[in-house]
Coordinates of C-alpha atoms and ligand atoms in Angstrom, one line a residue:
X1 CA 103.4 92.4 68.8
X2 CA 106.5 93.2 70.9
X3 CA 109.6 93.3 69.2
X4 CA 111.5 90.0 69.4
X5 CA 115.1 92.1 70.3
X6 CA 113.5 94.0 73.2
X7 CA 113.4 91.8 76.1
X8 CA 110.3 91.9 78.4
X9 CA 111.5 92.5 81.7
X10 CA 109.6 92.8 84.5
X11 CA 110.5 94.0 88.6
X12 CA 109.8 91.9 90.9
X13 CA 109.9 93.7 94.7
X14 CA 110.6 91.3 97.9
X15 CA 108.5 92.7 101.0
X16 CA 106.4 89.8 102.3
X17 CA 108.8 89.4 104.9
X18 CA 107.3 90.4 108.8
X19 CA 110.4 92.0 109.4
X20 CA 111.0 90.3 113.0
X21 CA 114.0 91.9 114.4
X22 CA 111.9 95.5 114.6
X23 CA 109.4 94.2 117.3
X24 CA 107.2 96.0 115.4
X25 CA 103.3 95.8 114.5
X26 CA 103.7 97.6 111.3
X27 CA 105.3 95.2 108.5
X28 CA 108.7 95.8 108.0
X29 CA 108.1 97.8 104.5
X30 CA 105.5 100.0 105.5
X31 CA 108.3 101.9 108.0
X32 CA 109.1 105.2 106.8
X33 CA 111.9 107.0 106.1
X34 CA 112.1 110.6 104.5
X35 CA 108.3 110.6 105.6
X36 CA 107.7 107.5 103.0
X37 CA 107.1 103.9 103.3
X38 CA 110.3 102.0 102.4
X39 CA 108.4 100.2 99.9
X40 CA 107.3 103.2 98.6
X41 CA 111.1 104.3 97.7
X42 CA 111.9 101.5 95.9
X43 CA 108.7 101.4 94.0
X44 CA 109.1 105.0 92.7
X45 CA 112.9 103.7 91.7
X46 CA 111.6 100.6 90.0
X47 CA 108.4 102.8 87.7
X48 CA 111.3 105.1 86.6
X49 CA 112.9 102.2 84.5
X50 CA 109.6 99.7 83.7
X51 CA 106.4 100.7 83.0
X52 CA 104.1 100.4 86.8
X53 CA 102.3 97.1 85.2
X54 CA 105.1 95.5 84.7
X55 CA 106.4 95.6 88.5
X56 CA 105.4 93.0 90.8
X57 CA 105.1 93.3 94.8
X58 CA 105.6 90.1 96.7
X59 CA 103.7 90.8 99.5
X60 CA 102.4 88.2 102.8
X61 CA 102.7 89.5 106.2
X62 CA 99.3 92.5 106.4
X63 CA 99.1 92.2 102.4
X64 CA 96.2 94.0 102.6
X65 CA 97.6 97.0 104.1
X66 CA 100.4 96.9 102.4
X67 CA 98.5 97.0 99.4
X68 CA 95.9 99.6 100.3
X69 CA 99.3 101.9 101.2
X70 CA 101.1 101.6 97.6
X71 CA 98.0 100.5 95.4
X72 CA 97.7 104.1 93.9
X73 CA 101.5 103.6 91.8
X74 CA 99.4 101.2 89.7
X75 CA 101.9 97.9 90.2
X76 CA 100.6 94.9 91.0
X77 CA 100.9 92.6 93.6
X78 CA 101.7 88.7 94.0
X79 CA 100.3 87.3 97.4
X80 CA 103.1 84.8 99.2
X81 CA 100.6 83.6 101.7
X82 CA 103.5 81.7 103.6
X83 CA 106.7 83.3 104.0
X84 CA 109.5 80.3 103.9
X85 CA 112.4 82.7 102.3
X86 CA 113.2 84.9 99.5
X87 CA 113.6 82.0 97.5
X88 CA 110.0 81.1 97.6
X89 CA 108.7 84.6 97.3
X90 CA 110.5 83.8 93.6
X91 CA 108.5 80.4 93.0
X92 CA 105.0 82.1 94.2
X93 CA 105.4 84.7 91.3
X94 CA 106.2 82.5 89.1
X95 CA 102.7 82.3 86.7
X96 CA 103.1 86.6 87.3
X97 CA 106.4 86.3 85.9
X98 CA 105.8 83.7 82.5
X99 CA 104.9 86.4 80.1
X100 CA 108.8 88.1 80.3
X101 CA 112.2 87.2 79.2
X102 CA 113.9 88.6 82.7
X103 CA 113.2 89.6 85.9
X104 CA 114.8 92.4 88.2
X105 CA 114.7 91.9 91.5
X106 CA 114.7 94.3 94.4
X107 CA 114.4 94.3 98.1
X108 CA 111.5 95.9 100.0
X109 CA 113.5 96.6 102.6
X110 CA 116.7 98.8 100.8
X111 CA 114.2 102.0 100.1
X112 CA 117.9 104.2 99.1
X113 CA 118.4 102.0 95.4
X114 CA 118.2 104.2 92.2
X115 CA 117.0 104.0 89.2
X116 CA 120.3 104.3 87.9
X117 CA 121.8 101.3 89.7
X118 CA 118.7 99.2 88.6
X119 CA 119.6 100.3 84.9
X120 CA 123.0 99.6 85.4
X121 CA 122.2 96.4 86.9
X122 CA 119.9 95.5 83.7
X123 CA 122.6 96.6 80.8
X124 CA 125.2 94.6 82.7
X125 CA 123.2 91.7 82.5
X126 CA 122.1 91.8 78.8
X127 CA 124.8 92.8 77.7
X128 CA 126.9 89.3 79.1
X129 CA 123.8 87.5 78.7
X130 CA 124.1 86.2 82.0
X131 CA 121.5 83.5 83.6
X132 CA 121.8 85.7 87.5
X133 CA 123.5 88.5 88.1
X134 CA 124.0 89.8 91.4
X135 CA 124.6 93.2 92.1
X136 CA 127.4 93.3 95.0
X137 CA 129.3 95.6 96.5
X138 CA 131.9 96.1 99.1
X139 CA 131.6 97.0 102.6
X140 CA 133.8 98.0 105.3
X141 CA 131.2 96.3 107.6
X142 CA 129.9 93.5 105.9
X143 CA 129.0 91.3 109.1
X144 CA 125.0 89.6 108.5
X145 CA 125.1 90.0 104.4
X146 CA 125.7 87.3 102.2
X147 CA 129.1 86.8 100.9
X148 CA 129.8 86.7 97.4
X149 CA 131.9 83.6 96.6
X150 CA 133.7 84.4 93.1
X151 CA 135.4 81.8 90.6
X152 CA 138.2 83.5 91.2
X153 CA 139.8 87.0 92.5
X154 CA 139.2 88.7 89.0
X155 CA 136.9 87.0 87.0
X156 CA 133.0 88.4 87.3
X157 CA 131.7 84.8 87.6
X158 CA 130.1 83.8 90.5
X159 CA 130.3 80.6 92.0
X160 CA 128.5 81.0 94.9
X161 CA 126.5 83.0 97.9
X162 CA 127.4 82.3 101.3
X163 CA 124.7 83.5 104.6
X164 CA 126.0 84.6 107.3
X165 CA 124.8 82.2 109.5
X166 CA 126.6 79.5 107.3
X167 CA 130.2 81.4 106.5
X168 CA 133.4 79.8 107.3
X169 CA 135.7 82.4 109.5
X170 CA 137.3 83.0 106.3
X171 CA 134.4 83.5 104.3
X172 CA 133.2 86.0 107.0
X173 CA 136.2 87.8 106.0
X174 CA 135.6 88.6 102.5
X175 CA 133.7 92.2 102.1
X176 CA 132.2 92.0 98.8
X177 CA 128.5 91.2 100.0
X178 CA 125.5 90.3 98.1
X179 CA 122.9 93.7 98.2
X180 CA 119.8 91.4 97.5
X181 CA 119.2 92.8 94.1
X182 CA 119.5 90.7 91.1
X183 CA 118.8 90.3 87.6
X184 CA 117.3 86.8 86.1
X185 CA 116.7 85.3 83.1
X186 CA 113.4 83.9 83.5
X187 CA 114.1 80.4 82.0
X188 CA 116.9 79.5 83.4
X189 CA 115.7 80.5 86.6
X190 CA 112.3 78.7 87.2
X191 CA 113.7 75.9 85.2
X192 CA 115.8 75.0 88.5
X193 CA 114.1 77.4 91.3
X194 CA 112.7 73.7 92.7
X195 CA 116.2 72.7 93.1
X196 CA 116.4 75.0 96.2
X197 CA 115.8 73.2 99.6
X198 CA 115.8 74.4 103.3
X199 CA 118.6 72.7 104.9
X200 CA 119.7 75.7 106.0
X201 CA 119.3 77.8 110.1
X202 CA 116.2 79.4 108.9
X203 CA 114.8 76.3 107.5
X204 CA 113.6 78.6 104.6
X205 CA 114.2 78.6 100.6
X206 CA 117.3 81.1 99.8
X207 CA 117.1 83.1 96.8
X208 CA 120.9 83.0 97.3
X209 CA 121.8 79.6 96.5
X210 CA 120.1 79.9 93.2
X211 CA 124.1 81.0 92.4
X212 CA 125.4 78.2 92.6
X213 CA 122.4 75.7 91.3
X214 CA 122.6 77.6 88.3
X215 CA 126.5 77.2 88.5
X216 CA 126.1 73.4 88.0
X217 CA 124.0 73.6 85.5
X218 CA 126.3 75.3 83.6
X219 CA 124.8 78.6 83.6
X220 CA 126.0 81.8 83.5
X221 CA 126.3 83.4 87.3
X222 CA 128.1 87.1 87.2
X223 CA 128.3 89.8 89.7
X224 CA 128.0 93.4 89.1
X225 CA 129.7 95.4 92.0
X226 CA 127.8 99.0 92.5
X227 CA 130.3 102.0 92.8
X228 CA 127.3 103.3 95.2
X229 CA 127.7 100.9 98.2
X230 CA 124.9 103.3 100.2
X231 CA 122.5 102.6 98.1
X232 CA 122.2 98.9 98.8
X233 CA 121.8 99.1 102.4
X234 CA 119.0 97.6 104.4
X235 CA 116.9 98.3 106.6
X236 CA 116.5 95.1 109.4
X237 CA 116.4 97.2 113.0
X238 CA 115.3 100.4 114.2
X239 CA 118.8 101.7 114.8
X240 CA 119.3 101.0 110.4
X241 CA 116.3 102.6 109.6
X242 CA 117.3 105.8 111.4
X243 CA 120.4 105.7 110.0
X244 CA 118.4 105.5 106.5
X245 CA 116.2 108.2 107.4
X246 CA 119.5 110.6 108.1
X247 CA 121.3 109.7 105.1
X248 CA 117.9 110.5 103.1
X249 CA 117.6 114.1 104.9
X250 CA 120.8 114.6 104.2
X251 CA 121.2 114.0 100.4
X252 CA 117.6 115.9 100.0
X253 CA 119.2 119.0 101.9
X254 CA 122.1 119.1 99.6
X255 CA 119.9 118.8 96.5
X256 CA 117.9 121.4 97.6
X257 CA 120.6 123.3 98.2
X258 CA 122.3 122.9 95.0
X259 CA 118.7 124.3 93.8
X260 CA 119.2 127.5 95.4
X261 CA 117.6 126.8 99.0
X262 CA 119.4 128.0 102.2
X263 CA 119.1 126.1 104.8
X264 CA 121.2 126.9 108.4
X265 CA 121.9 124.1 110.2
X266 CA 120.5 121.1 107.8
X267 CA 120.8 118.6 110.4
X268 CA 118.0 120.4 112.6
X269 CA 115.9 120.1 110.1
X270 CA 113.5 117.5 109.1
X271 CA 112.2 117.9 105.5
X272 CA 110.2 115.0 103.7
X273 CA 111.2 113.0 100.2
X274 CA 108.7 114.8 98.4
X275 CA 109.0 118.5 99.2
X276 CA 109.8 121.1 96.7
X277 CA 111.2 124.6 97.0
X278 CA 111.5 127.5 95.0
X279 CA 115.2 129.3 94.8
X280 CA 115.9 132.0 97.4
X281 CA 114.0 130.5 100.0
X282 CA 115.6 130.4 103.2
X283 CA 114.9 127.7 105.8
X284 CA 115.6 128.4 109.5
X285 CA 116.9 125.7 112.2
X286 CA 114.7 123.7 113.3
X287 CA 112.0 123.7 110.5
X288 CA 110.0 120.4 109.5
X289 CA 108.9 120.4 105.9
X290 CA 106.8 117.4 105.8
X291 CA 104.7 115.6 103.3
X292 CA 103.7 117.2 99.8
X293 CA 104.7 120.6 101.1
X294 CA 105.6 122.7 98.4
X295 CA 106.8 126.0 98.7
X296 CA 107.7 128.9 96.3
X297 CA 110.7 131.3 96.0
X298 CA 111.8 133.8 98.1
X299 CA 110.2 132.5 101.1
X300 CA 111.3 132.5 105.0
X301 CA 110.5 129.8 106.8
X302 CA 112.0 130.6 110.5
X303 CA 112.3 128.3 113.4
X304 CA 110.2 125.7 114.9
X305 CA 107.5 125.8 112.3
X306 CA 106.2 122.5 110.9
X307 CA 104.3 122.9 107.4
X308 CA 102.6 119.4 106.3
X309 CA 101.0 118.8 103.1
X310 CA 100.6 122.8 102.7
X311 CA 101.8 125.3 99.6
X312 CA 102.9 128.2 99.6
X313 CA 103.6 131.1 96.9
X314 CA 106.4 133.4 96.2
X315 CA 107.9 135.1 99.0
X316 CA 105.8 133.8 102.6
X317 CA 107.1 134.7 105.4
X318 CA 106.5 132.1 108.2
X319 CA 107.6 133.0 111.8
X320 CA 108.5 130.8 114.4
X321 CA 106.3 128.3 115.8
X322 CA 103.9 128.1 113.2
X323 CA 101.6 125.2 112.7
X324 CA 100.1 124.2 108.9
X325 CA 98.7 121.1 107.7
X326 CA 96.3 120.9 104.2
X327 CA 96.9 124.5 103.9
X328 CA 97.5 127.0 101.2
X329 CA 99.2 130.4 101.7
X330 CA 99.3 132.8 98.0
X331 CA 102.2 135.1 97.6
X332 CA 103.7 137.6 100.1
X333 CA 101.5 136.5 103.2
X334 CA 102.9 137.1 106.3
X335 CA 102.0 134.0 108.7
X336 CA 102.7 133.9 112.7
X337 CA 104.6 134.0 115.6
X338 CA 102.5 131.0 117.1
X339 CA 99.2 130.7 114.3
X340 CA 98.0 127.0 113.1
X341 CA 96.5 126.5 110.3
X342 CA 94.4 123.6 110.3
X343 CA 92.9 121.8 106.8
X344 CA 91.5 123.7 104.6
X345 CA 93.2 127.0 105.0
X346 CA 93.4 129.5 101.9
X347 CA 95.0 132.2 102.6
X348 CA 95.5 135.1 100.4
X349 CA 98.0 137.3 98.4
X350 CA 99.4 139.5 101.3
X351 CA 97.3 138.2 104.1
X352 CA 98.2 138.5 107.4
X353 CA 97.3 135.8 110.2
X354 CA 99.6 136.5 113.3
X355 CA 99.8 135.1 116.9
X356 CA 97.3 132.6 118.3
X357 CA 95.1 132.8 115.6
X358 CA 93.5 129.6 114.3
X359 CA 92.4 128.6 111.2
X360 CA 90.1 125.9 110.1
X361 CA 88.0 125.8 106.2
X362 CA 89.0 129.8 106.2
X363 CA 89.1 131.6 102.9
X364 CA 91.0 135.0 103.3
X365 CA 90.9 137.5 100.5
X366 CA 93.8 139.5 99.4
X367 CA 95.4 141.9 101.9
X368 CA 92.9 141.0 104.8
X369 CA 94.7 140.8 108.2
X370 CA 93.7 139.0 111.7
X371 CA 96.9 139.2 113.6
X372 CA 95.9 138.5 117.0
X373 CA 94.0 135.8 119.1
X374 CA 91.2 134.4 116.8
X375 CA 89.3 131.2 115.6
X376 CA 88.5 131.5 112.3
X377 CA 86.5 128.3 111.1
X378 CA 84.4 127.8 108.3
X379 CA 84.4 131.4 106.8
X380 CA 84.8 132.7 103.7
X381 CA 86.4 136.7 104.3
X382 CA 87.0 138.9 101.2
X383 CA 89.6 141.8 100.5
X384 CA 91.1 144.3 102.5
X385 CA 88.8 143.0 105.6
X386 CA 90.5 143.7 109.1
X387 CA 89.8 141.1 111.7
X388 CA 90.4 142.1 115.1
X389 CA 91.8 140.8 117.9
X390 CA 90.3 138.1 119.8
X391 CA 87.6 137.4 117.4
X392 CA 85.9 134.4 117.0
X393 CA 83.4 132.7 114.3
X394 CA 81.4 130.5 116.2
X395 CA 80.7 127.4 113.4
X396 CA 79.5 124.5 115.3
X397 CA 75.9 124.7 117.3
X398 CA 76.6 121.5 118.8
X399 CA 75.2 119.3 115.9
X400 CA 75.9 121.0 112.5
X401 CA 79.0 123.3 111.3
X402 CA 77.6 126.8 109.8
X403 CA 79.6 129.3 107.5
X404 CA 80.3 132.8 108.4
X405 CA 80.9 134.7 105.1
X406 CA 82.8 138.3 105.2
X407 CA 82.3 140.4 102.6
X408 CA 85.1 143.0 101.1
X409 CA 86.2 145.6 103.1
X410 CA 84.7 145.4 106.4
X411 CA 86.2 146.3 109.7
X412 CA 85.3 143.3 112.7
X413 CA 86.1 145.3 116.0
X414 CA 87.9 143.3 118.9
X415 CA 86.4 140.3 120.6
X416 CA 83.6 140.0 118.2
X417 CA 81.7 136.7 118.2
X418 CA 80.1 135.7 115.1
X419 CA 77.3 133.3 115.3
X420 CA 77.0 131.5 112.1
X421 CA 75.5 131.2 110.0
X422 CA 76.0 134.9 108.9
X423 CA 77.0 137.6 106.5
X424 CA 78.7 140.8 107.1
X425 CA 78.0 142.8 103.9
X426 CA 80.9 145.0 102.1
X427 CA 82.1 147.9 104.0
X428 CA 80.2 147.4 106.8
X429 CA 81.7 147.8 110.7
X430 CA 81.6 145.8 113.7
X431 CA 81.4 147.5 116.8
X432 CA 84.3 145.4 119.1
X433 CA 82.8 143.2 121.8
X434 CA 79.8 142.9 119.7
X435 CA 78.0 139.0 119.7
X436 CA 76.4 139.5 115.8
X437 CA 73.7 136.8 115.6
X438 CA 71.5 138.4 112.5
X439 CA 73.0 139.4 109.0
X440 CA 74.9 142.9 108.5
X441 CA 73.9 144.5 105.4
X442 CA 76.6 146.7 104.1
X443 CA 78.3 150.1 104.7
X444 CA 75.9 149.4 108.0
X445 CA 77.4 149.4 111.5
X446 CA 76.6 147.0 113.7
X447 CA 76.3 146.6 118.0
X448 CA 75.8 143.8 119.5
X449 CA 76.7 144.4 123.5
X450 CA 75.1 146.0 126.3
X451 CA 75.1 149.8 126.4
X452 CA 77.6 151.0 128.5
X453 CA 76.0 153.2 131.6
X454 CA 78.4 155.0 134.4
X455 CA 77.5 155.7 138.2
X456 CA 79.5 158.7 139.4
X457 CA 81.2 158.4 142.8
X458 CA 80.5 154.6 143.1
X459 CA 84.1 153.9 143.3
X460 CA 84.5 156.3 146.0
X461 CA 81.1 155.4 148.4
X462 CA 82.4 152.0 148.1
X463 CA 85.8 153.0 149.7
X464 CA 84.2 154.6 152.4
X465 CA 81.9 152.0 152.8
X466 CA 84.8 149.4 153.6
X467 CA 86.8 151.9 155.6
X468 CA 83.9 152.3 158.4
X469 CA 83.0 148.6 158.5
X470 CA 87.0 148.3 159.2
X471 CA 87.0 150.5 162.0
X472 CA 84.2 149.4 163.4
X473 CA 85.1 145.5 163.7
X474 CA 86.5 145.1 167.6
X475 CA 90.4 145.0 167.9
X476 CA 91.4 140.6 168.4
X477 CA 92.8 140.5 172.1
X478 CA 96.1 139.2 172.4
X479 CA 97.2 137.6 175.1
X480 CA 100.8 138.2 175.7
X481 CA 102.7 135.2 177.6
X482 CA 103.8 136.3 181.2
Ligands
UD1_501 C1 119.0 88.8 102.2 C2 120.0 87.9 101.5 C3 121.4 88.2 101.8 C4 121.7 89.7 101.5 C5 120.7 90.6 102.1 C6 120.8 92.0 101.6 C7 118.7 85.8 101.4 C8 118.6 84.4 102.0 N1 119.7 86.5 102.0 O1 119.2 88.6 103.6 O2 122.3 87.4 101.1 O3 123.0 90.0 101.8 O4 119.3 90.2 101.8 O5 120.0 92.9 102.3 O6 118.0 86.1 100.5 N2 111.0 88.3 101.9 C9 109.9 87.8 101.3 N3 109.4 86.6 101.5 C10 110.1 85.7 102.4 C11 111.2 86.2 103.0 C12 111.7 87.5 102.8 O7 109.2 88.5 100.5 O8 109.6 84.6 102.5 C13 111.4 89.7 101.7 C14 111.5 90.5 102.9 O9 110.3 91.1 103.2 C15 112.6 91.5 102.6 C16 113.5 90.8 101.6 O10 112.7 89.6 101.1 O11 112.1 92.7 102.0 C17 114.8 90.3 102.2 O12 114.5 89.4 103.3 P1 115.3 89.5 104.6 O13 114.8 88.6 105.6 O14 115.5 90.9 105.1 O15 116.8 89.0 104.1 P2 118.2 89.3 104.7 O16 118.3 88.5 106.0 O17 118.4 90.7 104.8
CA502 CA1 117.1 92.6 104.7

């Protein structure tokens, strides 16, 4: 049995909405910014103040991808198979919505909200027992908001929420806008949500003029104004959401910073919500971090390398231009100029890969080194193995993808080919240039090429050869004009 003093409150989330003005196939809250869906922003907000079951997505235009995208936080969803306004995104939920005492409710579409400001929001609310309250704030540009229409200059009663399509010249003057945010009482609310109507431009049902229906029936309509006026912006055009985005980078930069992460010349770089790095690291212009990229201390990271979804230990060096995704690098590897790591990568403590060498499903042991020119797919290498340059594990015969296993130790000479699948046994040697088709046992050395032969004076008949057949071609006649 639940308490009777603790209210049940649930979170209600507003993206049904197509999101029109971004000309867009994608619905509106499956843009990302900070390398996450907007939705997904204010979803991880909403789970840090009420349990994931208790927050509701309203969700209409490409439901189902929107839920395949966000199913995983474990909320749950409310389907608003028309969408005729933010008012009747409210009504649709209403049966999801029965079994609490209030209702939060954000807006798909303002992913920078915080749990903080959602709390606020909530104490403010319980604490006047308020039927709405709106969570305002003021902007110096408050032009396509709703304004917020007080009782009077200082009280926090609201009397009313006027569109922007609607406002009076002198109502467009006012700066104190409506963020879309808002705390219910669930009573009071669907008690008189069927009091809303559509005589308004968009012909739809505004969540807005709940304020002042409530009003006339004599409840209690507050506003709480946000000292964080950022955090309530939306996201309606392209030209917003970038603006998002760079705000985003920007604060995670500065936390990372005040972490103990260099970074030269922040704005270059571009480096996801979710990444996390160790103190000491030191990020170089230019960098993308992207994804669930997690890196340790001490690290390097120089320019024009992108890293998505990879980890990295203690002190990695990464030069420029290096490529990851899905990989793993362990402690004190040294990776690039110029080397991409594909899916799958494991590289480990101490490793070298350097320039133009590829990796794909690669397992390299401690201290083993292929610094130049190589495809390295499907291979499992050990210790201390030295891969030389232009090598290449042949994995794929055309039909099927075979492994290529290295064992500790052994020396692959230059512009080997391996043909999988095969197995180079411990200490064993590759002759360079060799094609190795058949299993290596170890300490063994292997040749696979053609035995070199040598013609003396070749070279030299050949010269001659050319010479005469020069001299003995007749000389072109010219004819010279008179
Ligand atoms: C809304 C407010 C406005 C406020 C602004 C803050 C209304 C009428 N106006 O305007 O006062 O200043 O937010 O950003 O509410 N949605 C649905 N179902 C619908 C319609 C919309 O779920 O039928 C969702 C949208 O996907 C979006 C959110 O509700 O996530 C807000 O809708 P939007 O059309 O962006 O409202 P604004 O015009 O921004
Ligand atoms: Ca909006």
């Amino acid at each position: 049995m639940p308490n009777k003093k603790t209210p049940r409150i649930a979170i209600a989330i507003l993206a049904a909405g197509k999101g029109t003005r971004l000309k867009s196939r994608l619905p509106k809250v499956l843009h990302e910014i900070g390398g996450r869906p907007l939705l997904a922003h204010v979803i991880a907000a909403a789970t840090q103040v009420v349990p994931a079951p208790d927050v509701f997505a309203i969700i209409g235009h490409e439901a189902a991808l929107i839920r395949e995208a966000v199913e995983s936080t474990g909320i749950r969803f409310v389907l608003q198979e028309e969408q005729r306004g933010t008012g009747h995104a409210l009504m649709v939920a209403r049966d999801a919505l029965a079994a609490y005492d209030h209702v939060l409710v954000l807006s798909g579409d303002a992913p920078l909200i915080t749990a903080a400001t959602i709390v606020a929001l909530r104490h403010f609310h319980l604490a006047h027992r308020a039927s709405m309250t709106l969570l305002t704030a003021d902007l110096d540009h408050p032009t396509g908001y709703g304004r917020v229409i007080r009782q009077s200059a200082r009280s926090t009663a609201v009397r009313s929420i006027v569109e922007e399509k609607s406002a009076s010249p002198a109502q467009k003057k006012i700066r104190e806008i409506n963020s879309g945010f808002y705390a219910f009482a669930v009573k009071p609310l669907f008690q008189h949500i069927q009091k809303l109507s559509t005589g308004n431009p968009h012909r739809e049902y505004y969540l807005t003029d709940m304020a002042a229906i409530l009003n006339r029936a004599r409840q209690k309509v507050l506003a709480y104004k946000t000292p964080n006026p950022v955090e309530i912006l939306g996201s309606n055009t392209r030209a917003e959401m970038v603006g998002l985005d760079l705000r985003l980078r920007a604060a995670k930069c500065q936390e990372l910073m005040t972490q103990g992460v260099t970074i030269f010349y922040p704005h270059t770089c571009v480096i996801d919500s979710m990444v996390e790095i160790g103190p000491d690291t030191i990020i170089e212009p230019f960098v993308q971090l992207l994804g669930h990229t997690r890196l340790g201390s001490d690290c390097r990271i120089r320019s024009y390398s992108i890293l998505a979804n990879s980890q990295l230990g203690d002190g990695v060096l990464v030069r420029p231009g290096t490529l990851m995704d899905q990989a793993r690098v362990a402690s004190r590897a040294v990776i690039g100029p110029y080397s991409h790591l594909r899916p799958g990568s494991d590289i480990g403590e101490a490793a070298h890969i350097g320039n133009f060498v590829e990796t794909k499903k690669l397992k390299l042991g401690k201290g083993s080194k292929a610094n130049h020119l190589s495809y390295l797919g499907d291979a499992e290498i050990g210790a201390g193995v030295n891969i030389g340059a232009g090598t290449i594990t042949c994995n794929y015969d055309g039909v099927n993808k075979h492994t290529t296993i290295i064992e500790d130790n052994v020396f692959v000479g230059s512009d080997s080919t391996l043909v999988a699948p095969v197995t180079i046994g411990q200490g064993a040697y590759i002759a360079a240039s060799s094609c190795i088709t058949h299993s290596v046992p170890p300490d063994s050395l292997a040749l696979g090429r053609a035995r070199q032969e040598i013609k003396e004076g070749w070279a030299r008949h050949k010269r001659e050869l050319t010479a005469a057949a020069k001299r003995a071609r007749p000389k072109p006649r010219v004819d010279h004009p008179a």
